[in-house]
Short mmCIF file of C-alpha atoms in Angstrom, two decimals:
data_model
loop_
_atom_site.label_atom_id
_atom_site.label_comp_id
_atom_site.label_asym_id
_atom_site.label_seq_id
_atom_site.Cartn_x
_atom_site.Cartn_y
_atom_site.Cartn_z
CA MET C 1 10.45 30.25 20.69
CA LYS C 2 8.91 33.19 18.90
CA LYS C 3 5.11 33.83 19.34
CA VAL C 4 3.22 30.89 17.98
CA ARG C 5 0.81 31.70 15.01
CA VAL C 6 -0.55 28.69 13.03
CA ARG C 7 -3.17 28.40 10.39
CA PHE C 8 -5.56 25.87 8.95
CA ALA C 9 -5.88 26.69 5.27
CA PRO C 10 -8.37 24.52 3.52
CA SER C 11 -9.54 24.90 -0.06
CA PRO C 12 -13.45 25.09 -0.45
CA THR C 13 -13.55 22.29 -2.86
CA GLY C 14 -15.92 20.14 -0.92
CA PRO C 15 -16.29 18.71 2.48
CA LEU C 16 -13.29 18.27 4.83
CA HIS C 17 -12.14 14.69 5.43
CA LEU C 18 -10.56 13.04 8.37
CA GLY C 19 -7.02 14.07 7.46
CA SER C 20 -7.97 17.79 7.01
CA ILE C 21 -9.74 17.86 10.38
CA ARG C 22 -6.84 16.13 12.00
CA THR C 23 -4.52 18.84 10.72
CA ALA C 24 -6.78 21.50 11.99
CA LEU C 25 -6.84 19.69 15.40
CA TYR C 26 -2.94 19.55 15.67
CA ASN C 27 -2.66 23.17 14.67
CA PHE C 28 -5.29 24.15 17.25
CA LEU C 29 -3.76 22.13 20.18
CA PHE C 30 -0.25 23.34 19.35
CA ALA C 31 -1.39 26.97 19.36
CA LYS C 32 -3.41 26.61 22.61
CA LYS C 33 -0.70 24.73 24.35
CA ASN C 34 1.78 27.59 23.56
CA LYS C 35 -0.75 30.51 24.16
CA GLY C 36 -0.66 31.27 20.43
CA LYS C 37 -3.09 32.05 17.68
CA PHE C 38 -5.03 29.55 15.49
CA LEU C 39 -6.06 31.07 12.15
CA LEU C 40 -8.46 29.89 9.47
CA ARG C 41 -7.53 31.00 5.89
CA ILE C 42 -9.62 29.97 2.86
CA GLU C 43 -7.51 29.16 -0.05
CA ASP C 44 -9.96 29.55 -2.86
CA THR C 45 -7.73 30.51 -5.77
CA ASP C 46 -8.67 27.32 -7.58
CA ARG C 47 -12.09 28.64 -8.87
CA SER C 48 -12.51 25.51 -11.26
CA ARG C 49 -12.86 23.24 -8.34
CA TYR C 50 -14.76 25.75 -5.94
CA LYS C 51 -17.91 24.22 -4.29
CA SER C 52 -20.75 26.36 -3.27
CA GLY C 53 -21.34 25.85 0.44
CA ALA C 54 -17.95 24.44 1.22
CA GLU C 55 -16.66 27.47 3.10
CA ASN C 56 -19.69 27.41 5.32
CA TYR C 57 -19.25 23.72 5.77
CA ILE C 58 -15.59 24.27 6.99
CA ILE C 59 -16.71 26.87 9.51
CA LYS C 60 -19.51 24.62 10.80
CA SER C 61 -17.20 21.63 11.11
CA LEU C 62 -14.56 23.46 13.22
CA LYS C 63 -17.42 24.73 15.48
CA TRP C 64 -18.90 21.34 15.84
CA CYS C 65 -15.60 19.93 16.82
CA GLY C 66 -14.91 22.80 19.29
CA LEU C 67 -11.95 24.21 17.39
CA THR C 68 -12.33 27.91 18.00
CA VAL C 69 -10.76 30.08 15.43
CA ASP C 70 -8.94 33.29 16.55
CA GLU C 71 -8.70 34.95 13.12
CA GLY C 72 -10.58 34.12 9.96
CA PRO C 73 -13.11 35.18 7.40
CA ALA C 74 -15.93 35.24 10.04
CA MET C 75 -14.21 37.57 12.49
CA LYS C 76 -11.92 40.46 12.67
CA GLY C 77 -8.11 40.21 12.56
CA ASN C 78 -5.14 42.39 11.88
CA TYR C 79 -3.90 40.25 8.93
CA GLY C 80 -6.99 39.88 6.73
CA PRO C 81 -8.52 39.40 4.32
CA TYR C 82 -8.54 35.70 5.20
CA ARG C 83 -9.74 34.63 1.83
CA GLN C 84 -7.17 34.36 -0.95
CA SER C 85 -9.74 35.46 -3.52
CA GLU C 86 -9.80 38.79 -1.66
CA ARG C 87 -5.97 39.23 -1.64
CA TYR C 88 -5.24 39.45 -5.36
CA GLU C 89 -4.07 43.15 -5.12
CA ILE C 90 -1.64 42.18 -2.34
CA TYR C 91 0.02 39.57 -4.50
CA LYS C 92 0.63 41.92 -7.51
CA LYS C 93 3.72 43.71 -6.05
CA TYR C 94 5.44 40.40 -5.22
CA ILE C 95 4.89 39.13 -8.80
CA LYS C 96 6.47 42.26 -10.20
CA TYR C 97 9.37 41.74 -7.82
CA LEU C 98 9.90 38.14 -8.96
CA LEU C 99 9.77 39.17 -12.67
CA ALA C 100 12.00 42.11 -12.26
CA ASN C 101 14.71 40.00 -10.43
CA ASP C 102 14.58 37.17 -12.93
CA PHE C 103 12.99 34.77 -10.30
CA ALA C 104 9.96 34.25 -12.63
CA TYR C 105 9.15 34.51 -16.29
CA TYR C 106 6.24 34.83 -18.75
CA ALA C 107 5.59 31.44 -20.49
CA PHE C 108 3.66 31.49 -23.85
CA GLU C 109 2.66 27.70 -24.09
CA LYS C 110 0.31 25.09 -25.08
CA LYS C 111 -1.13 22.90 -22.36
CA ASN C 112 1.72 20.80 -21.36
CA LYS C 113 0.60 17.19 -20.52
CA LYS C 114 4.01 16.24 -18.96
CA ARG C 115 4.23 16.32 -15.17
CA ASN C 116 7.53 18.14 -15.15
CA TYR C 117 8.09 21.44 -17.15
CA ASN C 118 11.37 22.24 -18.55
CA ARG C 119 11.84 25.73 -19.88
CA LYS C 120 15.00 25.06 -21.90
CA LYS C 121 13.57 22.22 -23.94
CA LEU C 122 10.75 24.41 -25.15
CA ASP C 123 13.06 27.34 -25.81
CA LEU C 124 10.81 29.89 -23.93
CA ASN C 125 13.80 31.98 -22.67
CA ILE C 126 12.94 34.79 -25.09
CA SER C 127 13.91 38.47 -25.02
CA ASN C 128 11.89 41.15 -23.07
CA GLU C 129 10.87 43.01 -26.32
CA LYS C 130 9.41 39.67 -27.73
CA THR C 131 7.63 38.95 -24.46
CA PHE C 132 5.93 42.29 -24.24
CA GLN C 133 4.93 42.25 -27.88
CA LYS C 134 3.27 38.86 -27.39
CA ILE C 135 1.39 40.19 -24.33
CA ILE C 136 0.22 43.29 -26.32
CA ASN C 137 -0.86 41.06 -29.16
CA GLY C 138 -3.10 39.23 -26.58
CA ILE C 139 -1.34 35.90 -26.60
CA VAL C 140 -2.35 33.91 -23.61
CA PHE C 141 0.44 33.47 -21.08
CA VAL C 142 1.22 32.23 -17.58
CA ILE C 143 3.97 33.24 -15.23
CA ARG C 144 6.29 30.37 -13.98
CA PHE C 145 8.65 30.29 -11.14
CA LYS C 146 12.31 30.09 -12.20
CA ILE C 147 14.59 27.58 -10.64
CA LYS C 148 18.02 28.95 -9.94
CA LYS C 149 21.01 26.70 -10.22
CA PHE C 150 21.56 25.85 -6.58
CA PHE C 151 23.98 23.12 -6.25
CA VAL C 152 21.74 21.47 -3.70
CA LEU C 153 18.85 22.82 -1.63
CA LYS C 154 18.96 21.98 1.97
CA ILE C 155 15.53 22.08 3.72
CA LYS C 156 14.41 20.91 7.04
CA ASP C 157 11.15 19.36 8.19
CA PHE C 158 10.48 19.20 11.96
CA LEU C 159 9.63 15.42 11.84
CA ARG C 160 11.82 14.24 9.01
CA GLY C 161 14.97 16.33 9.76
CA LYS C 162 17.17 17.63 6.82
CA ILE C 163 15.98 16.97 3.27
CA ILE C 164 18.57 17.47 0.51
CA MET C 165 17.10 18.40 -2.96
CA ASN C 166 19.07 18.72 -6.26
CA PHE C 167 17.62 21.66 -8.33
CA ASN C 168 17.45 19.48 -11.44
CA SER C 169 14.56 17.51 -9.75
CA LEU C 170 12.42 20.62 -9.19
CA ASP C 171 9.56 21.59 -11.39
CA GLU C 172 9.17 25.07 -12.61
CA LYS C 173 5.65 25.57 -11.37
CA ILE C 174 3.01 28.03 -12.58
CA ILE C 175 2.61 30.77 -10.03
CA ILE C 176 0.19 32.96 -12.05
CA LYS C 177 -2.50 31.23 -14.23
CA SER C 178 -3.65 32.47 -17.58
CA ASP C 179 -6.70 34.06 -15.98
CA GLY C 180 -4.29 36.21 -13.83
CA THR C 181 -5.04 34.42 -10.54
CA PRO C 182 -2.16 33.10 -8.42
CA THR C 183 -1.69 29.44 -7.64
CA TYR C 184 -1.27 27.85 -4.30
CA HIS C 185 2.61 28.01 -4.46
CA LEU C 186 2.72 31.67 -4.61
CA ALA C 187 -0.24 32.78 -2.53
CA ASN C 188 0.56 30.23 0.26
CA VAL C 189 4.09 31.60 0.89
CA ILE C 190 3.10 35.29 0.74
CA ASP C 191 0.18 34.80 3.07
CA ASP C 192 2.15 32.83 5.57
CA HIS C 193 4.75 35.58 5.67
CA LEU C 194 2.34 38.42 5.90
CA MET C 195 0.23 36.73 8.45
CA LYS C 196 3.30 36.09 10.51
CA ILE C 197 2.87 32.32 10.55
CA SER C 198 5.36 30.74 12.93
CA HIS C 199 4.83 27.07 12.17
CA VAL C 200 3.21 25.41 9.15
CA ILE C 201 1.63 22.23 10.16
CA LYS C 202 0.21 20.43 7.09
CA GLY C 203 -0.23 17.00 5.43
CA GLU C 204 2.46 14.86 3.94
CA GLU C 205 0.93 15.32 0.47
CA TRP C 206 2.41 18.71 0.29
CA LEU C 207 6.01 17.54 0.73
CA SER C 208 6.44 17.80 -3.04
CA SER C 209 5.94 21.51 -3.01
CA PHE C 210 8.03 22.06 0.12
CA PRO C 211 11.26 22.87 -1.93
CA ILE C 212 9.42 25.42 -4.03
CA ASN C 213 8.09 27.13 -0.77
CA ILE C 214 11.75 27.38 0.54
CA CYS C 215 13.08 28.66 -2.88
CA LEU C 216 10.47 31.46 -2.78
CA TYR C 217 11.41 32.39 0.79
CA LYS C 218 15.02 32.57 -0.40
CA TYR C 219 13.89 34.76 -3.41
CA PHE C 220 12.07 37.20 -1.03
CA TYR C 221 14.81 37.05 1.58
CA TRP C 222 12.28 36.00 4.27
CA ILE C 223 12.85 33.78 7.21
CA PRO C 224 10.74 30.70 6.51
CA PRO C 225 8.44 29.29 9.30
CA ILE C 226 9.09 25.98 10.93
CA PHE C 227 7.48 23.24 8.66
CA LEU C 228 6.06 19.99 9.78
CA HIS C 229 4.31 17.59 7.41
CA LEU C 230 1.98 15.07 9.03
CA PRO C 231 1.79 11.43 8.10
CA LEU C 232 -1.01 10.12 6.10
CA ILE C 233 -4.15 8.48 7.42
CA LEU C 234 -4.57 5.06 5.68
CA ASN C 235 -7.83 3.15 5.17
CA PRO C 236 -8.72 0.28 7.42
CA LEU C 237 -6.86 -2.15 5.30
CA GLY C 238 -3.67 -0.13 5.22
CA GLN C 239 -3.92 0.26 1.43
CA GLY C 240 -3.87 3.84 0.35
CA LYS C 241 -4.77 7.05 2.05
CA ILE C 242 -8.28 8.18 3.07
CA SER C 243 -9.30 10.70 0.44
CA LYS C 244 -12.66 12.52 -0.01
CA ARG C 245 -12.53 11.58 -3.73
CA LYS C 246 -12.85 7.97 -2.79
CA ILE C 247 -16.00 7.42 -0.54
CA LEU C 248 -15.58 4.38 1.80
CA LYS C 249 -17.96 2.35 3.80
CA PHE C 250 -17.52 4.41 6.87
CA PRO C 251 -17.89 8.17 7.47
CA ILE C 252 -14.87 10.25 6.38
CA PHE C 253 -16.37 13.63 6.83
CA PRO C 254 -17.18 15.34 10.18
CA LEU C 255 -20.56 16.55 9.16
CA GLY C 256 -23.09 15.43 6.31
CA TRP C 257 -22.58 16.71 2.91
CA LYS C 258 -24.87 16.75 -0.14
CA ASP C 259 -23.16 17.00 -3.48
CA LYS C 260 -25.30 19.54 -5.38
CA LYS C 261 -24.05 18.37 -8.80
CA THR C 262 -24.93 14.66 -8.19
CA SER C 263 -27.58 15.06 -5.49
CA GLN C 264 -25.60 12.40 -3.56
CA LYS C 265 -25.83 12.65 0.26
CA TYR C 266 -22.92 11.52 2.48
CA LYS C 267 -23.28 10.81 6.24
CA GLY C 268 -20.83 12.53 8.56
CA TYR C 269 -19.74 11.56 12.02
CA ARG C 270 -22.26 13.95 13.54
CA GLU C 271 -25.22 12.24 11.58
CA SER C 272 -23.79 8.83 12.54
CA GLY C 273 -24.32 9.65 16.18
CA TYR C 274 -20.77 10.30 17.22
CA PHE C 275 -20.16 12.93 20.00
CA PRO C 276 -17.66 15.61 18.93
CA GLU C 277 -15.40 15.07 21.83
CA ALA C 278 -15.22 11.21 21.00
CA PHE C 279 -14.52 12.07 17.34
CA LEU C 280 -11.68 14.39 18.28
CA ASN C 281 -10.35 11.86 20.89
CA MET C 282 -10.22 9.22 18.12
CA LEU C 283 -8.70 11.47 15.61
CA VAL C 284 -5.90 12.83 17.79
CA PHE C 285 -4.54 9.29 18.11
CA LEU C 286 -4.13 8.85 14.36
CA GLY C 287 -0.61 10.04 14.31
CA TRP C 288 0.07 11.17 17.86
CA ASN C 289 0.50 9.37 21.13
CA PRO C 290 1.57 11.05 24.53
CA GLY C 291 2.76 7.63 25.89
CA GLY C 292 1.20 5.49 28.53
CA THR C 293 -2.00 3.55 28.48
CA LYS C 294 -4.52 6.29 29.05
CA GLU C 295 -6.60 7.09 25.85
CA ILE C 296 -9.60 9.12 27.07
CA PHE C 297 -8.75 12.91 26.94
CA SER C 298 -11.01 15.86 26.86
CA LEU C 299 -10.02 18.75 24.55
CA LYS C 300 -8.80 20.70 27.72
CA ASN C 301 -6.62 17.60 28.64
CA LEU C 302 -5.25 17.45 25.13
CA ILE C 303 -4.21 21.11 25.11
CA SER C 304 -2.29 20.62 28.40
CA ILE C 305 -0.35 17.49 27.27
CA PHE C 306 0.03 18.01 23.53
CA LYS C 307 3.67 18.15 22.11
CA ILE C 308 4.44 18.15 18.42
CA GLU C 309 7.39 16.11 19.28
CA ASP C 310 5.06 13.23 20.02
CA ILE C 311 3.67 13.11 16.43
CA ASN C 312 4.64 9.89 14.60
CA ILE C 313 6.33 10.02 11.38
CA SER C 314 4.83 6.86 10.03
CA SER C 315 1.29 6.68 8.60
CA ALA C 316 -1.68 5.67 10.80
CA LYS C 317 -4.45 3.11 9.95
CA PHE C 318 -7.90 4.07 10.62
CA ASN C 319 -9.85 1.67 12.74
CA LEU C 320 -13.64 1.92 12.76
CA LYS C 321 -14.13 -0.35 15.72
CA LYS C 322 -11.69 1.94 17.75
CA ALA C 323 -13.75 4.93 16.68
CA GLU C 324 -17.03 3.11 18.02
CA TRP C 325 -15.04 2.28 21.16
CA PHE C 326 -14.35 5.96 21.86
CA ASN C 327 -17.95 6.99 21.32
CA CYS C 328 -19.01 4.07 23.67
CA LYS C 329 -16.68 5.44 26.38
CA TYR C 330 -18.11 9.00 26.06
CA PHE C 331 -21.66 7.57 25.81
CA LYS C 332 -21.34 5.84 29.20
CA LYS C 333 -20.02 9.06 30.76
CA LYS C 334 -23.35 10.87 29.94
CA THR C 335 -26.08 11.05 32.63
CA SER C 336 -29.55 9.75 31.93
CA LYS C 337 -30.82 13.32 31.74
CA GLU C 338 -28.19 14.27 29.14
CA ILE C 339 -29.14 11.25 27.08
CA LEU C 340 -32.81 12.16 27.33
CA PHE C 341 -32.12 15.63 26.00
CA LEU C 342 -30.08 14.11 23.11
CA LEU C 343 -32.78 11.46 22.47
CA LYS C 344 -35.60 13.96 22.20
CA LYS C 345 -33.42 16.15 19.96
CA GLU C 346 -32.82 13.23 17.67
CA LEU C 347 -36.52 12.26 17.59
CA LYS C 348 -37.46 15.64 16.75
CA LYS C 349 -34.89 15.76 13.92
CA ARG C 350 -36.23 12.50 12.48
CA ASN C 351 -39.87 13.55 13.02
CA ILE C 352 -40.91 10.35 14.67
CA PHE C 353 -42.11 11.62 17.90
CA TYR C 354 -45.78 10.49 16.90
CA ILE C 355 -46.61 8.95 20.28
CA LYS C 356 -46.10 11.43 23.18
CA ILE C 357 -44.38 9.75 26.12
CA LYS C 358 -43.69 11.39 29.50
CA ASN C 359 -39.99 12.05 30.44
CA ILE C 360 -40.31 9.70 33.42
CA PHE C 361 -41.07 6.80 31.03
CA LEU C 362 -38.29 7.91 28.53
CA LEU C 363 -35.85 7.86 31.27
CA LYS C 364 -36.92 4.20 32.14
CA ILE C 365 -36.31 3.24 28.50
CA ILE C 366 -32.95 4.90 28.69
CA ASN C 367 -31.91 3.13 31.86
CA PHE C 368 -32.83 -0.22 30.28
CA LEU C 369 -30.41 0.32 27.43
CA ILE C 370 -27.79 2.79 28.39
CA LYS C 371 -25.38 -0.01 29.24
CA LYS C 372 -25.98 -1.80 26.07
CA CYS C 373 -25.64 1.07 23.63
CA SER C 374 -22.70 3.32 22.28
CA PHE C 375 -24.91 5.81 20.25
CA ILE C 376 -28.23 7.71 20.70
CA ASN C 377 -29.24 6.18 17.29
CA GLU C 378 -28.94 2.80 18.83
CA ILE C 379 -31.48 3.55 21.50
CA ILE C 380 -33.97 5.03 18.96
CA ASN C 381 -33.53 1.99 16.56
CA LYS C 382 -34.05 -0.67 19.41
CA THR C 383 -36.96 1.19 20.83
CA ILE C 384 -38.67 2.74 17.79
CA TYR C 385 -41.94 0.93 18.52
CA PHE C 386 -42.39 3.22 21.65
CA PHE C 387 -42.65 6.28 19.44
CA LYS C 388 -44.65 5.06 16.49
CA SER C 389 -46.90 2.16 15.35
CA PRO C 390 -44.78 -0.61 13.76
CA ASP C 391 -44.92 -1.55 10.06
CA LEU C 392 -46.41 -5.01 9.83
CA ASN C 393 -44.44 -7.76 7.90
CA GLU C 394 -46.12 -10.09 5.39
CA LYS C 395 -44.47 -13.08 7.12
CA PHE C 396 -46.54 -12.45 10.24
CA VAL C 397 -49.98 -12.49 8.45
CA PHE C 398 -52.53 -14.94 9.54
CA LYS C 399 -55.69 -15.77 7.63
CA LYS C 400 -57.37 -18.02 10.19
CA ASN C 401 -57.45 -18.99 13.87
CA LEU C 402 -57.39 -15.48 15.07
CA LYS C 403 -60.46 -15.95 17.10
CA ARG C 404 -58.60 -16.45 20.37
CA PHE C 405 -56.53 -13.32 19.56
CA HIS C 406 -59.68 -11.35 19.18
CA SER C 407 -60.31 -11.94 22.92
CA LEU C 408 -57.29 -9.63 23.66
CA ILE C 409 -59.46 -6.63 22.51
CA TRP C 410 -62.10 -7.47 25.28
CA ILE C 411 -59.29 -7.98 27.88
CA PHE C 412 -58.13 -4.43 27.16
CA LEU C 413 -61.58 -2.98 26.87
CA ASN C 414 -62.71 -4.42 30.21
CA GLU C 415 -59.64 -3.46 32.19
CA LYS C 416 -61.05 -0.09 33.34
CA LYS C 417 -58.09 0.73 35.69
CA PHE C 418 -55.57 -0.70 33.18
CA ASN C 419 -53.79 -2.84 35.86
CA ILE C 420 -50.78 -4.45 34.10
CA LEU C 421 -50.65 -7.23 36.44
CA ASN C 422 -54.31 -8.22 35.72
CA ILE C 423 -53.67 -8.09 32.06
CA LYS C 424 -50.60 -10.17 32.39
CA THR C 425 -52.63 -12.87 34.30
CA LEU C 426 -55.41 -12.93 31.68
CA ILE C 427 -53.14 -13.17 28.76
CA GLN C 428 -51.10 -15.83 30.42
CA LYS C 429 -54.33 -17.95 30.65
CA LEU C 430 -55.13 -17.42 26.94
CA ASP C 431 -51.59 -18.34 26.12
CA LEU C 432 -52.02 -22.04 26.93
CA TYR C 433 -53.04 -22.54 23.29
CA LYS C 434 -50.85 -22.22 20.26
CA ILE C 435 -52.10 -20.52 17.01
CA GLN C 436 -51.39 -22.31 13.79
CA LYS C 437 -49.04 -24.67 15.81
CA ARG C 438 -46.36 -22.01 15.82
CA TYR C 439 -47.13 -18.72 17.57
CA SER C 440 -48.49 -18.28 21.01
CA ILE C 441 -50.90 -15.54 21.97
CA MET C 442 -47.90 -13.67 23.73
CA GLN C 443 -45.85 -13.79 20.41
CA LEU C 444 -48.75 -12.45 18.35
CA LEU C 445 -49.32 -9.72 20.84
CA ARG C 446 -45.58 -8.77 20.57
CA ILE C 447 -45.76 -8.78 16.82
CA SER C 448 -48.84 -6.44 16.84
CA LEU C 449 -47.23 -4.01 19.39
CA VAL C 450 -43.56 -4.16 18.18
CA GLY C 451 -43.65 -5.37 14.63
CA SER C 452 -41.11 -8.21 15.38
CA LEU C 453 -40.46 -10.94 17.86
CA LYS C 454 -37.75 -8.80 19.49
CA GLY C 455 -37.80 -6.03 21.99
CA LEU C 456 -38.02 -5.13 25.73
CA ASP C 457 -40.31 -6.87 28.13
CA LEU C 458 -43.77 -6.89 26.67
CA PHE C 459 -45.72 -5.76 29.72
CA PHE C 460 -43.14 -2.89 30.13
CA ILE C 461 -43.90 -1.87 26.60
CA ILE C 462 -47.69 -1.88 27.33
CA SER C 463 -47.13 0.05 30.46
CA ILE C 464 -45.32 2.73 28.47
CA ILE C 465 -47.51 3.16 25.40
CA GLY C 466 -50.70 2.71 27.51
CA LYS C 467 -54.07 0.99 26.90
CA LYS C 468 -55.32 3.14 24.08
CA GLU C 469 -52.34 2.75 21.81
CA SER C 470 -51.95 -0.97 22.72
CA LEU C 471 -55.58 -1.53 21.63
CA LYS C 472 -55.15 0.45 18.45
CA ARG C 473 -52.15 -1.64 17.47
CA ILE C 474 -53.89 -4.94 18.25
CA ILE C 475 -56.97 -3.96 16.09
CA LYS C 476 -54.56 -2.80 13.26
CA PHE C 477 -52.75 -6.20 13.27
CA ILE C 478 -56.06 -8.15 13.18
CA ASN C 479 -57.47 -6.07 10.22
CA TYR C 480 -54.05 -6.54 8.54
CA CYS C 481 -54.36 -10.33 8.78
CA LEU C 482 -57.99 -10.63 7.68
#
């Protein structure tokens, strides 16, 4: 097999979705398994759909996933530039070649609403003299790819085998738009050839343009790379593919994204608390399986066992519960100190570290919950009362019979050494009486400290937040009720 060079070639038209990242992952694994190169190429010829910040988002997403790029816009390489918008001069000589050899033609046309374009029906096969006269007169034109009368076109996909296409079923695509910029069909083929791409691994949605690619390779007398079109990722119901144009109830982007036009914010897997290694482990199984029952693989493990022959031809259905399961597995592998680092990082990001708690106490909190959680966010959400005073709820307001609850203030004030055991004994004595025939002293104390009737052991909470903070919350609750 010749030296492996693969590329991930997204368009900067918005955030990457699951299918795009999976494409990048499979390309990366295949390259690394075969000691090849993994390229990033930005296909930004469609300026009408270009989104500011999208290229930076692509680079950040690959970095978060650990998919290191060997050549691309952000680093040196021998086959650049790696943005198509910077390669227009390169394309010009190939366009001239296609026109000179009757493989392409100028088309002076109104916008054609039909999906398939037929040159003969519109009688656009005019003489060269008339063509040049129209160009001189400033009449707007495009350049279209000409389909030669192959009886049949035999093409081969690595997964699907031989595909036979009749030339009558092919559309004569625009390869140069009216503004002079190339379309995907032309730029993609030229770039893959010049960058010495050995294998093109991309989504199934590009199958329709596959015959056009092969025709262009034939016209240029180039040997095409090996093509492999990946199956779709379907939504959880199995009804339709996952697409970034249809936002679902679960994350479909690796990182969060804010649409500048609508100001709409979308959560990514990173913001939802997923570890990148868990995200990749989940993603790799959406269309690939090495066999056996083992499902947990590090990126290093995946590189060593990955084979493109193991990619399935049928579409894979996304399963959110399975994604959470993967994260849970990686969460359980973390040490308490690793969780502590991530917990503090997330608290700082959320700006909710209002109450300073020593690391020794934070570790105690983590050890209480580490077996019950799958995400850092879960630990924070279940223990938010440790880090800030709770918001009080109207349903817990009492207008009378708080006299006995007032005595808690004196219990805390008089406990000079703040012995939890003593406080517990005194509160339990008070707790012999119910307030408003519904809540006990202990329950009201929990409401004042936690903001609800849920949470960890009450006296463990008091021991963590301390006397001063506990007293502050009790007084706040009483004042709120009065």
